Amino acid sequence: MTMDIGKSELVYHGRRAQRADSRQRRKAILEATLRLIVKEGIRGIRHRAVAREANVPLAATTYYFKDLTDLISDSFTYFVEQGLEQTRQLQDDSFAAARNLSPEERASGNGRKLLIQQLTRFILTHVRAQAGDRDRRLIELAFRNEALRNEQLTRAVRMANHSTELLIQEFFQLLGLTDPQAAAQIVHGTILNLEYQIISGAVALDSPLLERTVTMMIKALIPATIPVAELERPA
């Protein structure tokens, strides 16, 4: 089973569930795995511990997931699927901000300034919402660290990163940047770093440093003159 996100796909490796009750049980196992990661980290994931946390028979976890590699990888895919809406919302808001400016406004200094202000606000809202959900960020960091030792999870994390960066890249393509791929790397990397700084306690959630950082990044990336041509979302 695959999940289309952006222009890439994440793959579920475990056994498929056909009936509604089976799908619910499989979902319960994945959610239990995520809860255990918050409590104990990836190393706390064992079939018996997951079955106990999910309140299902031990045989259920081994039926849907033949080994822990599949269970961990599919838990990550499920985790990405649950959080995708926030990334899409950031993309949608950014596209709308660009389209809401007239061609003349987009080509003017004032239009660029307004777009920078709006994008900064959208990204700050996204970062604060992500960092405010500490459990999800702990899960994400645990998966990323484990991916350095788990080849199957490495592929899943790489695909998730690529899909997120494609969503960001589309926006910079829309603005006519010469290297939208590099711009997407900068934005994604900055967002991840700011989230980490917040959850680690290095930067407060309401720190003015967050806005200064995002504003500087966006100013450096947005062209001095935004093309006058109509902005259309890529098909």
Short mmCIF file of C-alpha atoms in Angstrom, two decimals:
data_model
loop_
_atom_site.label_atom_id
_atom_site.label_comp_id
_atom_site.label_asym_id
_atom_site.label_seq_id
_atom_site.Cartn_x
_atom_site.Cartn_y
_atom_site.Cartn_z
CA MET A 1 0.00 0.00 0.00
CA THR A 2 1.32 3.44 -0.89
CA MET A 3 0.46 6.95 0.22
CA ASP A 4 0.79 9.78 -2.30
CA ILE A 5 2.19 12.95 -0.72
CA GLY A 6 3.16 15.69 -3.11
CA LYS A 7 4.74 13.93 -6.07
CA SER A 8 6.29 11.07 -4.08
CA GLU A 9 4.99 8.03 -2.32
CA LEU A 10 5.59 6.48 1.06
CA VAL A 11 5.10 2.74 1.26
CA TYR A 12 3.40 0.65 3.96
CA HIS A 13 5.31 -2.64 4.32
CA GLY A 14 3.17 -4.56 6.80
CA ARG A 15 0.26 -6.84 6.03
CA ARG A 16 -2.80 -5.06 4.67
CA ALA A 17 -6.04 -4.98 6.63
CA GLN A 18 -9.16 -5.57 4.54
CA ARG A 19 -12.05 -5.47 7.01
CA ALA A 20 -13.02 -2.38 9.01
CA ASP A 21 -12.28 -4.06 12.35
CA SER A 22 -8.91 -5.24 11.06
CA ARG A 23 -8.04 -1.74 9.87
CA GLN A 24 -8.99 -0.38 13.29
CA ARG A 25 -6.80 -2.94 15.06
CA ARG A 26 -3.85 -2.20 12.76
CA LYS A 27 -4.32 1.52 13.42
CA ALA A 28 -4.40 0.88 17.18
CA ILE A 29 -1.06 -0.94 16.91
CA LEU A 30 0.54 1.94 14.99
CA GLU A 31 -0.77 4.52 17.45
CA ALA A 32 0.44 2.43 20.39
CA THR A 33 3.88 2.28 18.79
CA LEU A 34 3.99 6.08 18.59
CA ARG A 35 2.95 6.42 22.24
CA LEU A 36 5.72 4.03 23.28
CA ILE A 37 8.27 6.06 21.33
CA VAL A 38 7.29 9.12 23.38
CA LYS A 39 7.68 7.16 26.61
CA GLU A 40 10.75 5.07 25.87
CA GLY A 41 12.18 5.94 22.46
CA ILE A 42 12.60 3.57 19.52
CA ARG A 43 14.47 1.06 21.67
CA GLY A 44 11.31 0.52 23.70
CA ILE A 45 9.50 -0.91 20.68
CA ARG A 46 8.94 -4.66 21.11
CA HIS A 47 6.02 -6.73 19.87
CA ARG A 48 4.96 -7.61 23.41
CA ALA A 49 5.19 -4.01 24.65
CA VAL A 50 3.23 -2.71 21.65
CA ALA A 51 0.53 -5.36 22.08
CA ARG A 52 0.16 -4.43 25.75
CA GLU A 53 -0.01 -0.70 24.94
CA ALA A 54 -2.55 -1.29 22.16
CA ASN A 55 -4.56 -3.74 24.27
CA VAL A 56 -4.46 -6.39 21.54
CA PRO A 57 -3.20 -9.99 21.54
CA LEU A 58 0.51 -10.43 20.89
CA ALA A 59 -0.37 -12.46 17.81
CA ALA A 60 -2.01 -9.38 16.28
CA THR A 61 1.23 -7.41 16.13
CA THR A 62 3.16 -10.29 14.57
CA TYR A 63 0.31 -10.94 12.12
CA TYR A 64 0.35 -7.41 10.70
CA PHE A 65 4.09 -6.84 11.08
CA LYS A 66 6.42 -9.76 10.52
CA ASP A 67 9.31 -7.96 12.24
CA LEU A 68 10.08 -4.78 14.14
CA THR A 69 11.58 -3.15 11.04
CA ASP A 70 8.20 -3.20 9.28
CA LEU A 71 6.42 -2.04 12.43
CA ILE A 72 8.76 0.92 12.94
CA SER A 73 8.75 1.86 9.26
CA ASP A 74 4.95 1.71 8.99
CA SER A 75 4.58 3.69 12.21
CA PHE A 76 6.67 6.43 10.64
CA THR A 77 4.54 6.39 7.47
CA TYR A 78 1.40 6.64 9.60
CA PHE A 79 3.00 9.48 11.60
CA VAL A 80 3.80 11.41 8.39
CA GLU A 81 0.28 10.84 7.09
CA GLN A 82 -1.24 12.29 10.27
CA GLY A 83 0.91 15.43 10.13
CA LEU A 84 0.67 16.12 6.42
CA GLU A 85 -2.27 18.50 6.72
CA GLN A 86 -0.21 21.18 8.45
CA THR A 87 2.40 21.15 5.67
CA ARG A 88 -0.28 21.36 3.01
CA GLN A 89 -1.90 24.25 4.87
CA LEU A 90 1.38 26.16 4.85
CA GLN A 91 1.68 25.58 1.10
CA ASP A 92 -1.93 26.61 0.43
CA ASP A 93 -1.58 29.79 2.49
CA SER A 94 1.62 30.70 0.65
CA PHE A 95 0.07 30.17 -2.79
CA ALA A 96 -2.97 32.22 -1.79
CA ALA A 97 -0.79 35.09 -0.54
CA ALA A 98 0.99 35.29 -3.90
CA ARG A 99 -2.20 35.02 -5.95
CA ASN A 100 -4.02 37.66 -3.93
CA LEU A 101 -1.59 40.31 -5.16
CA SER A 102 -2.32 41.88 -8.51
CA PRO A 103 0.37 41.61 -11.24
CA GLU A 104 1.33 45.22 -10.60
CA GLU A 105 1.56 44.66 -6.83
CA ARG A 106 3.70 41.57 -7.32
CA ALA A 107 6.15 43.59 -9.41
CA SER A 108 6.41 46.40 -6.86
CA GLY A 109 8.56 46.82 -3.77
CA ASN A 110 5.47 47.18 -1.61
CA GLY A 111 4.05 43.95 -3.00
CA ARG A 112 7.27 42.11 -2.21
CA LYS A 113 7.27 43.57 1.32
CA LEU A 114 3.69 42.44 1.90
CA LEU A 115 4.43 38.96 0.61
CA ILE A 116 7.47 38.69 2.89
CA GLN A 117 5.37 39.72 5.88
CA GLN A 118 2.66 37.19 5.06
CA LEU A 119 5.07 34.32 4.42
CA THR A 120 6.91 35.10 7.65
CA ARG A 121 3.64 34.96 9.57
CA PHE A 122 2.60 31.67 7.93
CA ILE A 123 5.95 30.00 8.64
CA LEU A 124 6.03 31.24 12.25
CA THR A 125 2.51 29.92 12.80
CA HIS A 126 3.57 26.57 11.36
CA VAL A 127 6.77 26.36 13.43
CA ARG A 128 5.01 27.28 16.67
CA ALA A 129 2.21 24.80 16.03
CA GLN A 130 4.71 22.03 15.30
CA ALA A 131 6.97 22.83 18.25
CA GLY A 132 3.95 23.23 20.51
CA ASP A 133 3.17 19.55 19.98
CA ARG A 134 6.19 18.29 21.88
CA ASP A 135 5.25 14.61 21.72
CA ARG A 136 5.10 14.62 17.93
CA ARG A 137 8.45 16.35 17.69
CA LEU A 138 9.99 13.77 20.05
CA ILE A 139 8.58 11.03 17.82
CA GLU A 140 9.92 12.71 14.69
CA LEU A 141 13.41 13.11 16.15
CA ALA A 142 13.41 9.50 17.34
CA PHE A 143 12.56 8.30 13.83
CA ARG A 144 15.21 10.50 12.22
CA ASN A 145 17.90 9.24 14.59
CA GLU A 146 16.86 5.61 14.13
CA ALA A 147 16.96 6.08 10.34
CA LEU A 148 20.75 6.38 10.60
CA ARG A 149 20.79 2.69 11.66
CA ASN A 150 17.75 1.31 9.82
CA GLU A 151 17.98 1.18 6.03
CA GLN A 152 14.25 0.67 5.47
CA LEU A 153 13.43 3.62 7.72
CA THR A 154 16.17 5.66 6.02
CA ARG A 155 14.31 5.30 2.71
CA ALA A 156 11.02 6.30 4.34
CA VAL A 157 12.50 9.38 6.02
CA ARG A 158 14.26 10.39 2.81
CA MET A 159 10.99 10.07 0.89
CA ALA A 160 9.10 12.10 3.50
CA ASN A 161 11.74 14.85 3.36
CA HIS A 162 11.65 14.85 -0.42
CA SER A 163 7.86 15.11 -0.47
CA THR A 164 7.85 18.05 1.96
CA GLU A 165 10.55 19.82 -0.01
CA LEU A 166 8.60 19.32 -3.25
CA LEU A 167 5.64 21.16 -1.72
CA ILE A 168 7.93 24.06 -0.77
CA GLN A 169 9.73 23.92 -4.10
CA GLU A 170 6.47 24.37 -6.02
CA PHE A 171 5.95 27.74 -4.36
CA PHE A 172 9.40 29.00 -5.30
CA GLN A 173 8.92 27.75 -8.85
CA LEU A 174 5.76 29.82 -8.92
CA LEU A 175 7.82 32.90 -7.95
CA GLY A 176 10.32 32.22 -10.69
CA LEU A 177 13.40 31.50 -8.55
CA THR A 178 16.38 30.23 -10.52
CA ASP A 179 17.07 27.47 -7.97
CA PRO A 180 13.81 26.54 -6.19
CA GLN A 181 15.28 23.22 -5.05
CA ALA A 182 17.99 24.94 -3.00
CA ALA A 183 15.42 27.41 -1.64
CA ALA A 184 13.27 24.48 -0.48
CA GLN A 185 16.29 22.96 1.29
CA ILE A 186 16.93 26.25 3.11
CA VAL A 187 13.32 26.68 4.22
CA HIS A 188 12.83 23.07 5.31
CA GLY A 189 16.15 22.98 7.15
CA THR A 190 15.42 26.27 8.93
CA ILE A 191 11.97 25.09 10.01
CA LEU A 192 13.35 21.82 11.42
CA ASN A 193 16.13 23.65 13.25
CA LEU A 194 13.79 26.23 14.80
CA GLU A 195 11.45 23.48 15.96
CA TYR A 196 14.37 21.68 17.59
CA GLN A 197 15.63 24.88 19.24
CA ILE A 198 12.18 25.43 20.75
CA ILE A 199 11.57 21.92 22.09
CA SER A 200 15.13 21.74 23.47
CA GLY A 201 14.49 24.95 25.41
CA ALA A 202 17.20 26.95 23.62
CA VAL A 203 14.64 29.38 22.18
CA ALA A 204 11.29 30.33 23.71
CA LEU A 205 8.12 29.77 21.71
CA ASP A 206 7.42 33.52 21.75
CA SER A 207 11.03 34.65 21.25
CA PRO A 208 11.51 37.59 18.82
CA LEU A 209 14.49 35.65 17.45
CA LEU A 210 12.10 33.33 15.62
CA GLU A 211 10.55 36.18 13.64
CA ARG A 212 13.92 37.77 12.92
CA THR A 213 15.29 34.46 11.64
CA VAL A 214 12.34 33.69 9.39
CA THR A 215 12.14 37.26 8.08
CA MET A 216 15.85 37.25 7.17
CA MET A 217 15.47 33.92 5.40
CA ILE A 218 12.42 34.97 3.38
CA LYS A 219 13.95 38.35 2.43
CA ALA A 220 17.00 36.55 1.08
CA LEU A 221 14.91 34.12 -0.98
CA ILE A 222 12.13 36.28 -2.44
CA PRO A 223 13.25 37.97 -5.69
CA ALA A 224 13.63 41.74 -5.66
CA THR A 225 10.93 41.88 -8.35
CA ILE A 226 8.28 39.16 -8.51
CA PRO A 227 7.36 38.27 -12.12
CA VAL A 228 4.25 40.03 -13.42
CA ALA A 229 2.97 36.93 -15.23
CA GLU A 230 -0.10 35.29 -13.71
CA LEU A 231 0.81 32.87 -10.95
CA GLU A 232 -0.70 29.45 -11.44
CA ARG A 233 -0.31 26.42 -9.25
CA PRO A 234 1.54 23.65 -11.11
CA ALA A 235 -0.71 20.82 -12.26
#
